[in-house]
Amino acid sequence: MLNQLKTPQLLSVLLSVLLCVMCVQTVWASSVEDKINEVFPDVKPDSVKESQIKGLYEIVKGNEIVYFDPITGYLIFGEIVSPKEKKSITAERKRQLREVKLKNMPLDKALKFGSGKHTVVEFTDPDCPFCRKAAAYLASRSDITRYVFLFPIPQLHPKAADKAKFIFCAEDKKKALEDVMSGKYDSEAFEICKDPKVEELLKDHKTIGESAGVTGTPLLIINGTFVDGANMPLIEKLLSDDPAAASKDAAEPKK
């Protein structure tokens, strides 16, 4: 039949077919999100898109990526590894997503210390022992520009939010941060700040952390590479003269 149509008619038919396919794809994508909501109502994805494997969908939530099969309704946790390059496609996607988050992060809201060649973004809880370990090391370096977001987790550390507000209110915020992180105010009394602007700033820090996918502290972003926890060997490598190897180690899937 197509070979009997004239060129204008043929183009019209092909255009109609294309529009129909696009319409079906839109409805299908919507139905996938509906299916996820139906099967896993507690999962609120940041984004849903078809993965490199046809019919398998990528779900992004915070810094995590899982996969969804709309036919069976199964959620799949793990890495997709390309057969040719033998590298993790999942890890590469996580790196891309984190780069976007870092680019859009409002660093002007952070507490900024130093002006060194290395850039460190730090999400920290004032009462977290692992945060204190990382903070002590970072405070000892003079070659970093440090952006600190205070991210108290009250379920674990009931006094952490008050200590965060104390730091915000202090005239010398760097000293206040170091004193708090050293444990000085674990037993010593400190003034609890009640400034509404400080309350709002703490909310901003929490919101920024949640947008970056922070679920635990410390979370560090060193020269663009994310480090979960006080992984001191990796932190030291990323701040060394040869951070490329450390970046590669951080991007590889954990075994």
PDB file of C-alpha atoms in Angstrom, residues 16-242:
ATOM      1  CA  SER A  16       1.040  10.022  12.022  1.00  0.00           C
ATOM      2  CA  VAL A  17       2.801   6.774  12.923  1.00  0.00           C
ATOM      3  CA  LEU A  18       5.599   8.695  14.676  1.00  0.00           C
ATOM      4  CA  LEU A  19       3.147  10.777  16.702  1.00  0.00           C
ATOM      5  CA  CYS A  20       1.250   7.633  17.662  1.00  0.00           C
ATOM      6  CA  VAL A  21       4.480   5.957  18.876  1.00  0.00           C
ATOM      7  CA  MET A  22       5.399   9.055  20.917  1.00  0.00           C
ATOM      8  CA  CYS A  23       1.922   9.069  22.455  1.00  0.00           C
ATOM      9  CA  VAL A  24       2.181   5.373  23.413  1.00  0.00           C
ATOM     10  CA  GLN A  25       5.635   5.959  24.947  1.00  0.00           C
ATOM     11  CA  THR A  26       4.287   8.825  27.070  1.00  0.00           C
ATOM     12  CA  VAL A  27       1.354   6.747  28.319  1.00  0.00           C
ATOM     13  CA  TRP A  28       3.709   3.793  28.992  1.00  0.00           C
ATOM     14  CA  ALA A  29       6.131   5.937  30.997  1.00  0.00           C
ATOM     15  CA  SER A  30       3.232   7.261  33.027  1.00  0.00           C
ATOM     16  CA  SER A  31       1.909   3.749  33.609  1.00  0.00           C
ATOM     17  CA  VAL A  32       5.356   2.629  34.870  1.00  0.00           C
ATOM     18  CA  GLU A  33       5.346   5.360  37.514  1.00  0.00           C
ATOM     19  CA  ASP A  34       1.771   4.391  38.428  1.00  0.00           C
ATOM     20  CA  LYS A  35       2.837   0.751  38.702  1.00  0.00           C
ATOM     21  CA  ILE A  36       5.730   1.666  41.022  1.00  0.00           C
ATOM     22  CA  ASN A  37       3.360   3.682  43.198  1.00  0.00           C
ATOM     23  CA  GLU A  38       0.898   0.793  43.254  1.00  0.00           C
ATOM     24  CA  VAL A  39       3.421  -1.911  44.169  1.00  0.00           C
ATOM     25  CA  PHE A  40       5.742   0.196  46.364  1.00  0.00           C
ATOM     26  CA  PRO A  41       3.685   3.140  47.710  1.00  0.00           C
ATOM     27  CA  ASP A  42       6.474   4.141  50.133  1.00  0.00           C
ATOM     28  CA  VAL A  43       8.944   4.653  47.283  1.00  0.00           C
ATOM     29  CA  LYS A  44       8.831   8.262  46.072  1.00  0.00           C
ATOM     30  CA  PRO A  45      11.292   8.390  43.141  1.00  0.00           C
ATOM     31  CA  ASP A  46      13.186  11.510  42.162  1.00  0.00           C
ATOM     32  CA  SER A  47      13.086  10.254  38.571  1.00  0.00           C
ATOM     33  CA  VAL A  48      12.081   7.225  36.492  1.00  0.00           C
ATOM     34  CA  LYS A  49      13.479   6.403  33.048  1.00  0.00           C
ATOM     35  CA  GLU A  50      14.119   3.353  30.923  1.00  0.00           C
ATOM     36  CA  SER A  51      17.562   1.873  31.519  1.00  0.00           C
ATOM     37  CA  GLN A  52      20.050   0.513  28.975  1.00  0.00           C
ATOM     38  CA  ILE A  53      18.211  -2.798  29.213  1.00  0.00           C
ATOM     39  CA  LYS A  54      14.972  -2.539  27.270  1.00  0.00           C
ATOM     40  CA  GLY A  55      11.924  -2.906  29.492  1.00  0.00           C
ATOM     41  CA  LEU A  56      13.900  -2.350  32.706  1.00  0.00           C
ATOM     42  CA  TYR A  57      13.451   1.045  34.364  1.00  0.00           C
ATOM     43  CA  GLU A  58      15.937   3.059  36.389  1.00  0.00           C
ATOM     44  CA  ILE A  59      14.603   4.576  39.616  1.00  0.00           C
ATOM     45  CA  VAL A  60      16.633   7.364  41.215  1.00  0.00           C
ATOM     46  CA  LYS A  61      16.063   8.175  44.876  1.00  0.00           C
ATOM     47  CA  GLY A  62      18.606  10.460  46.511  1.00  0.00           C
ATOM     48  CA  ASN A  63      22.042   9.010  45.749  1.00  0.00           C
ATOM     49  CA  GLU A  64      20.688   5.514  45.143  1.00  0.00           C
ATOM     50  CA  ILE A  65      19.714   3.792  41.898  1.00  0.00           C
ATOM     51  CA  VAL A  66      17.538   0.691  41.734  1.00  0.00           C
ATOM     52  CA  TYR A  67      15.803  -0.959  38.805  1.00  0.00           C
ATOM     53  CA  PHE A  68      12.167  -1.873  38.254  1.00  0.00           C
ATOM     54  CA  ASP A  69      10.564  -4.513  36.043  1.00  0.00           C
ATOM     55  CA  PRO A  70       6.978  -3.336  35.368  1.00  0.00           C
ATOM     56  CA  ILE A  71       5.958  -6.790  34.069  1.00  0.00           C
ATOM     57  CA  THR A  72       6.758  -8.672  37.284  1.00  0.00           C
ATOM     58  CA  GLY A  73       6.678  -5.694  39.666  1.00  0.00           C
ATOM     59  CA  TYR A  74      10.125  -6.619  41.002  1.00  0.00           C
ATOM     60  CA  LEU A  75      12.599  -4.068  42.363  1.00  0.00           C
ATOM     61  CA  ILE A  76      16.189  -5.009  41.491  1.00  0.00           C
ATOM     62  CA  PHE A  77      19.142  -3.854  43.587  1.00  0.00           C
ATOM     63  CA  GLY A  78      22.649  -4.076  42.154  1.00  0.00           C
ATOM     64  CA  GLU A  79      24.976  -2.940  39.377  1.00  0.00           C
ATOM     65  CA  ILE A  80      24.529  -3.101  35.619  1.00  0.00           C
ATOM     66  CA  VAL A  81      27.944  -3.912  34.142  1.00  0.00           C
ATOM     67  CA  SER A  82      28.581  -3.389  30.423  1.00  0.00           C
ATOM     68  CA  PRO A  83      29.798  -6.571  28.665  1.00  0.00           C
ATOM     69  CA  LYS A  84      32.352  -4.801  26.452  1.00  0.00           C
ATOM     70  CA  GLU A  85      33.999  -2.257  28.746  1.00  0.00           C
ATOM     71  CA  LYS A  86      33.442  -4.408  31.861  1.00  0.00           C
ATOM     72  CA  LYS A  87      32.554  -1.284  33.810  1.00  0.00           C
ATOM     73  CA  SER A  88      29.593  -0.420  36.001  1.00  0.00           C
ATOM     74  CA  ILE A  89      26.996   1.623  34.143  1.00  0.00           C
ATOM     75  CA  THR A  90      25.220   2.129  37.471  1.00  0.00           C
ATOM     76  CA  ALA A  91      28.306   3.694  39.077  1.00  0.00           C
ATOM     77  CA  GLU A  92      28.728   6.004  36.080  1.00  0.00           C
ATOM     78  CA  ARG A  93      25.088   7.126  36.340  1.00  0.00           C
ATOM     79  CA  LYS A  94      25.543   7.815  40.055  1.00  0.00           C
ATOM     80  CA  ARG A  95      28.608   9.915  39.262  1.00  0.00           C
ATOM     81  CA  GLN A  96      26.665  11.915  36.658  1.00  0.00           C
ATOM     82  CA  LEU A  97      23.745  12.501  39.015  1.00  0.00           C
ATOM     83  CA  ARG A  98      26.032  13.618  41.827  1.00  0.00           C
ATOM     84  CA  GLU A  99      27.877  16.023  39.530  1.00  0.00           C
ATOM     85  CA  VAL A 100      24.551  17.672  38.688  1.00  0.00           C
ATOM     86  CA  LYS A 101      23.667  17.939  42.382  1.00  0.00           C
ATOM     87  CA  LEU A 102      27.042  19.457  43.212  1.00  0.00           C
ATOM     88  CA  LYS A 103      26.753  21.971  40.377  1.00  0.00           C
ATOM     89  CA  ASN A 104      23.340  23.099  41.641  1.00  0.00           C
ATOM     90  CA  MET A 105      24.288  23.142  45.326  1.00  0.00           C
ATOM     91  CA  PRO A 106      23.924  26.623  46.923  1.00  0.00           C
ATOM     92  CA  LEU A 107      27.385  26.845  48.506  1.00  0.00           C
ATOM     93  CA  ASP A 108      26.683  30.422  49.580  1.00  0.00           C
ATOM     94  CA  LYS A 109      24.498  28.952  52.340  1.00  0.00           C
ATOM     95  CA  ALA A 110      27.403  26.949  53.791  1.00  0.00           C
ATOM     96  CA  LEU A 111      29.917  27.975  56.441  1.00  0.00           C
ATOM     97  CA  LYS A 112      33.056  28.683  54.436  1.00  0.00           C
ATOM     98  CA  PHE A 113      36.555  28.280  55.880  1.00  0.00           C
ATOM     99  CA  GLY A 114      39.917  28.587  54.136  1.00  0.00           C
ATOM    100  CA  SER A 115      40.896  29.323  50.547  1.00  0.00           C
ATOM    101  CA  GLY A 116      43.059  26.356  49.562  1.00  0.00           C
ATOM    102  CA  LYS A 117      43.297  24.644  46.177  1.00  0.00           C
ATOM    103  CA  HIS A 118      41.192  21.644  47.246  1.00  0.00           C
ATOM    104  CA  THR A 119      37.429  22.069  47.558  1.00  0.00           C
ATOM    105  CA  VAL A 120      35.658  20.110  50.285  1.00  0.00           C
ATOM    106  CA  VAL A 121      31.899  20.184  50.830  1.00  0.00           C
ATOM    107  CA  GLU A 122      31.058  18.656  54.196  1.00  0.00           C
ATOM    108  CA  PHE A 123      27.723  17.507  55.632  1.00  0.00           C
ATOM    109  CA  THR A 124      28.269  16.905  59.326  1.00  0.00           C
ATOM    110  CA  ASP A 125      26.453  16.262  62.593  1.00  0.00           C
ATOM    111  CA  PRO A 126      28.049  18.076  65.575  1.00  0.00           C
ATOM    112  CA  ASP A 127      27.679  15.015  67.848  1.00  0.00           C
ATOM    113  CA  CYS A 128      28.605  12.305  65.336  1.00  0.00           C
ATOM    114  CA  PRO A 129      31.947  10.696  66.353  1.00  0.00           C
ATOM    115  CA  PHE A 130      32.853   9.858  62.742  1.00  0.00           C
ATOM    116  CA  CYS A 131      32.050  13.446  61.700  1.00  0.00           C
ATOM    117  CA  ARG A 132      34.384  14.685  64.430  1.00  0.00           C
ATOM    118  CA  LYS A 133      37.173  12.442  63.195  1.00  0.00           C
ATOM    119  CA  ALA A 134      36.852  13.755  59.627  1.00  0.00           C
ATOM    120  CA  ALA A 135      36.439  17.353  60.817  1.00  0.00           C
ATOM    121  CA  ALA A 136      39.603  17.219  62.943  1.00  0.00           C
ATOM    122  CA  TYR A 137      41.600  16.052  59.945  1.00  0.00           C
ATOM    123  CA  LEU A 138      40.124  18.691  57.612  1.00  0.00           C
ATOM    124  CA  ALA A 139      40.720  21.446  60.184  1.00  0.00           C
ATOM    125  CA  SER A 140      44.414  20.486  60.296  1.00  0.00           C
ATOM    126  CA  ARG A 141      44.897  21.192  56.570  1.00  0.00           C
ATOM    127  CA  SER A 142      45.708  24.597  55.180  1.00  0.00           C
ATOM    128  CA  ASP A 143      45.289  23.651  51.510  1.00  0.00           C
ATOM    129  CA  ILE A 144      41.503  23.325  51.342  1.00  0.00           C
ATOM    130  CA  THR A 145      38.475  25.536  50.840  1.00  0.00           C
ATOM    131  CA  ARG A 146      35.906  24.014  53.147  1.00  0.00           C
ATOM    132  CA  TYR A 147      32.138  24.418  52.805  1.00  0.00           C
ATOM    133  CA  VAL A 148      30.367  23.056  55.893  1.00  0.00           C
ATOM    134  CA  PHE A 149      26.675  22.190  56.034  1.00  0.00           C
ATOM    135  CA  LEU A 150      25.396  21.292  59.498  1.00  0.00           C
ATOM    136  CA  PHE A 151      23.147  18.246  59.301  1.00  0.00           C
ATOM    137  CA  PRO A 152      22.160  17.166  62.839  1.00  0.00           C
ATOM    138  CA  ILE A 153      20.314  13.869  63.159  1.00  0.00           C
ATOM    139  CA  PRO A 154      18.179  14.304  66.298  1.00  0.00           C
ATOM    140  CA  GLN A 155      17.086  10.651  66.385  1.00  0.00           C
ATOM    141  CA  LEU A 156      20.708   9.757  67.145  1.00  0.00           C
ATOM    142  CA  HIS A 157      21.986  12.943  68.778  1.00  0.00           C
ATOM    143  CA  PRO A 158      19.291  14.933  70.637  1.00  0.00           C
ATOM    144  CA  LYS A 159      21.581  17.908  71.413  1.00  0.00           C
ATOM    145  CA  ALA A 160      23.116  18.181  67.934  1.00  0.00           C
ATOM    146  CA  ALA A 161      20.599  20.723  66.606  1.00  0.00           C
ATOM    147  CA  ASP A 162      21.224  23.075  69.571  1.00  0.00           C
ATOM    148  CA  LYS A 163      24.969  22.796  68.985  1.00  0.00           C
ATOM    149  CA  ALA A 164      24.476  23.559  65.296  1.00  0.00           C
ATOM    150  CA  LYS A 165      22.523  26.712  66.182  1.00  0.00           C
ATOM    151  CA  PHE A 166      25.239  27.658  68.692  1.00  0.00           C
ATOM    152  CA  ILE A 167      27.793  27.497  65.858  1.00  0.00           C
ATOM    153  CA  PHE A 168      25.598  29.595  63.552  1.00  0.00           C
ATOM    154  CA  CYS A 169      25.158  32.255  66.256  1.00  0.00           C
ATOM    155  CA  ALA A 170      28.827  32.472  67.210  1.00  0.00           C
ATOM    156  CA  GLU A 171      30.817  35.514  66.179  1.00  0.00           C
ATOM    157  CA  ASP A 172      33.812  33.276  65.439  1.00  0.00           C
ATOM    158  CA  LYS A 173      32.090  30.380  63.679  1.00  0.00           C
ATOM    159  CA  LYS A 174      35.307  28.553  62.858  1.00  0.00           C
ATOM    160  CA  LYS A 175      36.350  28.422  66.526  1.00  0.00           C
ATOM    161  CA  ALA A 176      32.827  27.478  67.607  1.00  0.00           C
ATOM    162  CA  LEU A 177      32.776  24.612  65.106  1.00  0.00           C
ATOM    163  CA  GLU A 178      36.179  23.351  66.241  1.00  0.00           C
ATOM    164  CA  ASP A 179      35.195  23.613  69.914  1.00  0.00           C
ATOM    165  CA  VAL A 180      31.960  21.707  69.363  1.00  0.00           C
ATOM    166  CA  MET A 181      33.673  19.046  67.263  1.00  0.00           C
ATOM    167  CA  SER A 182      36.395  18.623  69.906  1.00  0.00           C
ATOM    168  CA  GLY A 183      33.722  17.655  72.437  1.00  0.00           C
ATOM    169  CA  LYS A 184      34.153  20.777  74.551  1.00  0.00           C
ATOM    170  CA  TYR A 185      30.393  21.284  74.919  1.00  0.00           C
ATOM    171  CA  ASP A 186      29.506  17.660  75.568  1.00  0.00           C
ATOM    172  CA  SER A 187      29.685  18.424  79.277  1.00  0.00           C
ATOM    173  CA  GLU A 188      30.218  22.200  79.361  1.00  0.00           C
ATOM    174  CA  ALA A 189      27.126  24.416  79.174  1.00  0.00           C
ATOM    175  CA  PHE A 190      26.572  26.570  76.090  1.00  0.00           C
ATOM    176  CA  GLU A 191      24.021  29.232  75.175  1.00  0.00           C
ATOM    177  CA  ILE A 192      21.168  27.946  73.028  1.00  0.00           C
ATOM    178  CA  CYS A 193      20.538  30.395  70.204  1.00  0.00           C
ATOM    179  CA  LYS A 194      16.890  31.296  69.565  1.00  0.00           C
ATOM    180  CA  ASP A 195      17.362  33.595  66.587  1.00  0.00           C
ATOM    181  CA  PRO A 196      14.595  32.870  64.000  1.00  0.00           C
ATOM    182  CA  LYS A 197      17.106  33.463  61.182  1.00  0.00           C
ATOM    183  CA  VAL A 198      19.317  30.728  62.599  1.00  0.00           C
ATOM    184  CA  GLU A 199      16.358  28.350  62.760  1.00  0.00           C
ATOM    185  CA  GLU A 200      15.710  29.084  59.092  1.00  0.00           C
ATOM    186  CA  LEU A 201      19.360  28.588  58.166  1.00  0.00           C
ATOM    187  CA  LEU A 202      19.420  25.196  59.887  1.00  0.00           C
ATOM    188  CA  LYS A 203      16.319  24.201  57.891  1.00  0.00           C
ATOM    189  CA  ASP A 204      18.104  25.310  54.717  1.00  0.00           C
ATOM    190  CA  HIS A 205      21.123  23.154  55.551  1.00  0.00           C
ATOM    191  CA  LYS A 206      18.881  20.142  56.178  1.00  0.00           C
ATOM    192  CA  THR A 207      16.993  20.688  52.918  1.00  0.00           C
ATOM    193  CA  ILE A 208      20.224  21.046  50.932  1.00  0.00           C
ATOM    194  CA  GLY A 209      21.552  17.852  52.510  1.00  0.00           C
ATOM    195  CA  GLU A 210      18.391  15.919  51.730  1.00  0.00           C
ATOM    196  CA  SER A 211      18.510  17.173  48.130  1.00  0.00           C
ATOM    197  CA  ALA A 212      22.092  15.915  47.902  1.00  0.00           C
ATOM    198  CA  GLY A 213      20.924  12.510  49.106  1.00  0.00           C
ATOM    199  CA  VAL A 214      22.410  12.682  52.601  1.00  0.00           C
ATOM    200  CA  THR A 215      21.041   9.869  54.774  1.00  0.00           C
ATOM    201  CA  GLY A 216      23.995   9.588  57.155  1.00  0.00           C
ATOM    202  CA  THR A 217      26.968  11.657  58.229  1.00  0.00           C
ATOM    203  CA  PRO A 218      29.602  12.564  57.446  1.00  0.00           C
ATOM    204  CA  LEU A 219      29.155  12.956  53.710  1.00  0.00           C
ATOM    205  CA  LEU A 220      32.074  14.694  52.010  1.00  0.00           C
ATOM    206  CA  ILE A 221      32.471  15.917  48.444  1.00  0.00           C
ATOM    207  CA  ILE A 222      36.187  16.304  47.781  1.00  0.00           C
ATOM    208  CA  ASN A 223      37.111  17.948  44.492  1.00  0.00           C
ATOM    209  CA  GLY A 224      33.825  16.633  43.071  1.00  0.00           C
ATOM    210  CA  THR A 225      34.119  13.068  44.407  1.00  0.00           C
ATOM    211  CA  PHE A 226      31.590  11.898  46.995  1.00  0.00           C
ATOM    212  CA  VAL A 227      32.879  10.109  50.098  1.00  0.00           C
ATOM    213  CA  ASP A 228      30.364   8.396  52.383  1.00  0.00           C
ATOM    214  CA  GLY A 229      31.582   8.219  55.966  1.00  0.00           C
ATOM    215  CA  ALA A 230      34.956   8.972  57.549  1.00  0.00           C
ATOM    216  CA  ASN A 231      36.914   6.912  55.017  1.00  0.00           C
ATOM    217  CA  MET A 232      40.240   8.415  56.022  1.00  0.00           C
ATOM    218  CA  PRO A 233      42.472   6.574  53.496  1.00  0.00           C
ATOM    219  CA  LEU A 234      40.230   7.733  50.624  1.00  0.00           C
ATOM    220  CA  ILE A 235      39.973  11.276  52.016  1.00  0.00           C
ATOM    221  CA  GLU A 236      43.757  11.509  52.226  1.00  0.00           C
ATOM    222  CA  LYS A 237      44.166  10.170  48.681  1.00  0.00           C
ATOM    223  CA  LEU A 238      41.664  12.655  47.267  1.00  0.00           C
ATOM    224  CA  LEU A 239      43.573  15.495  48.915  1.00  0.00           C
ATOM    225  CA  SER A 240      46.927  14.183  47.699  1.00  0.00           C
ATOM    226  CA  ASP A 241      48.864  15.189  44.583  1.00  0.00           C
ATOM    227  CA  ASP A 242      47.449  12.196  42.696  1.00  0.00           C
TER     228      ASP A 242
END
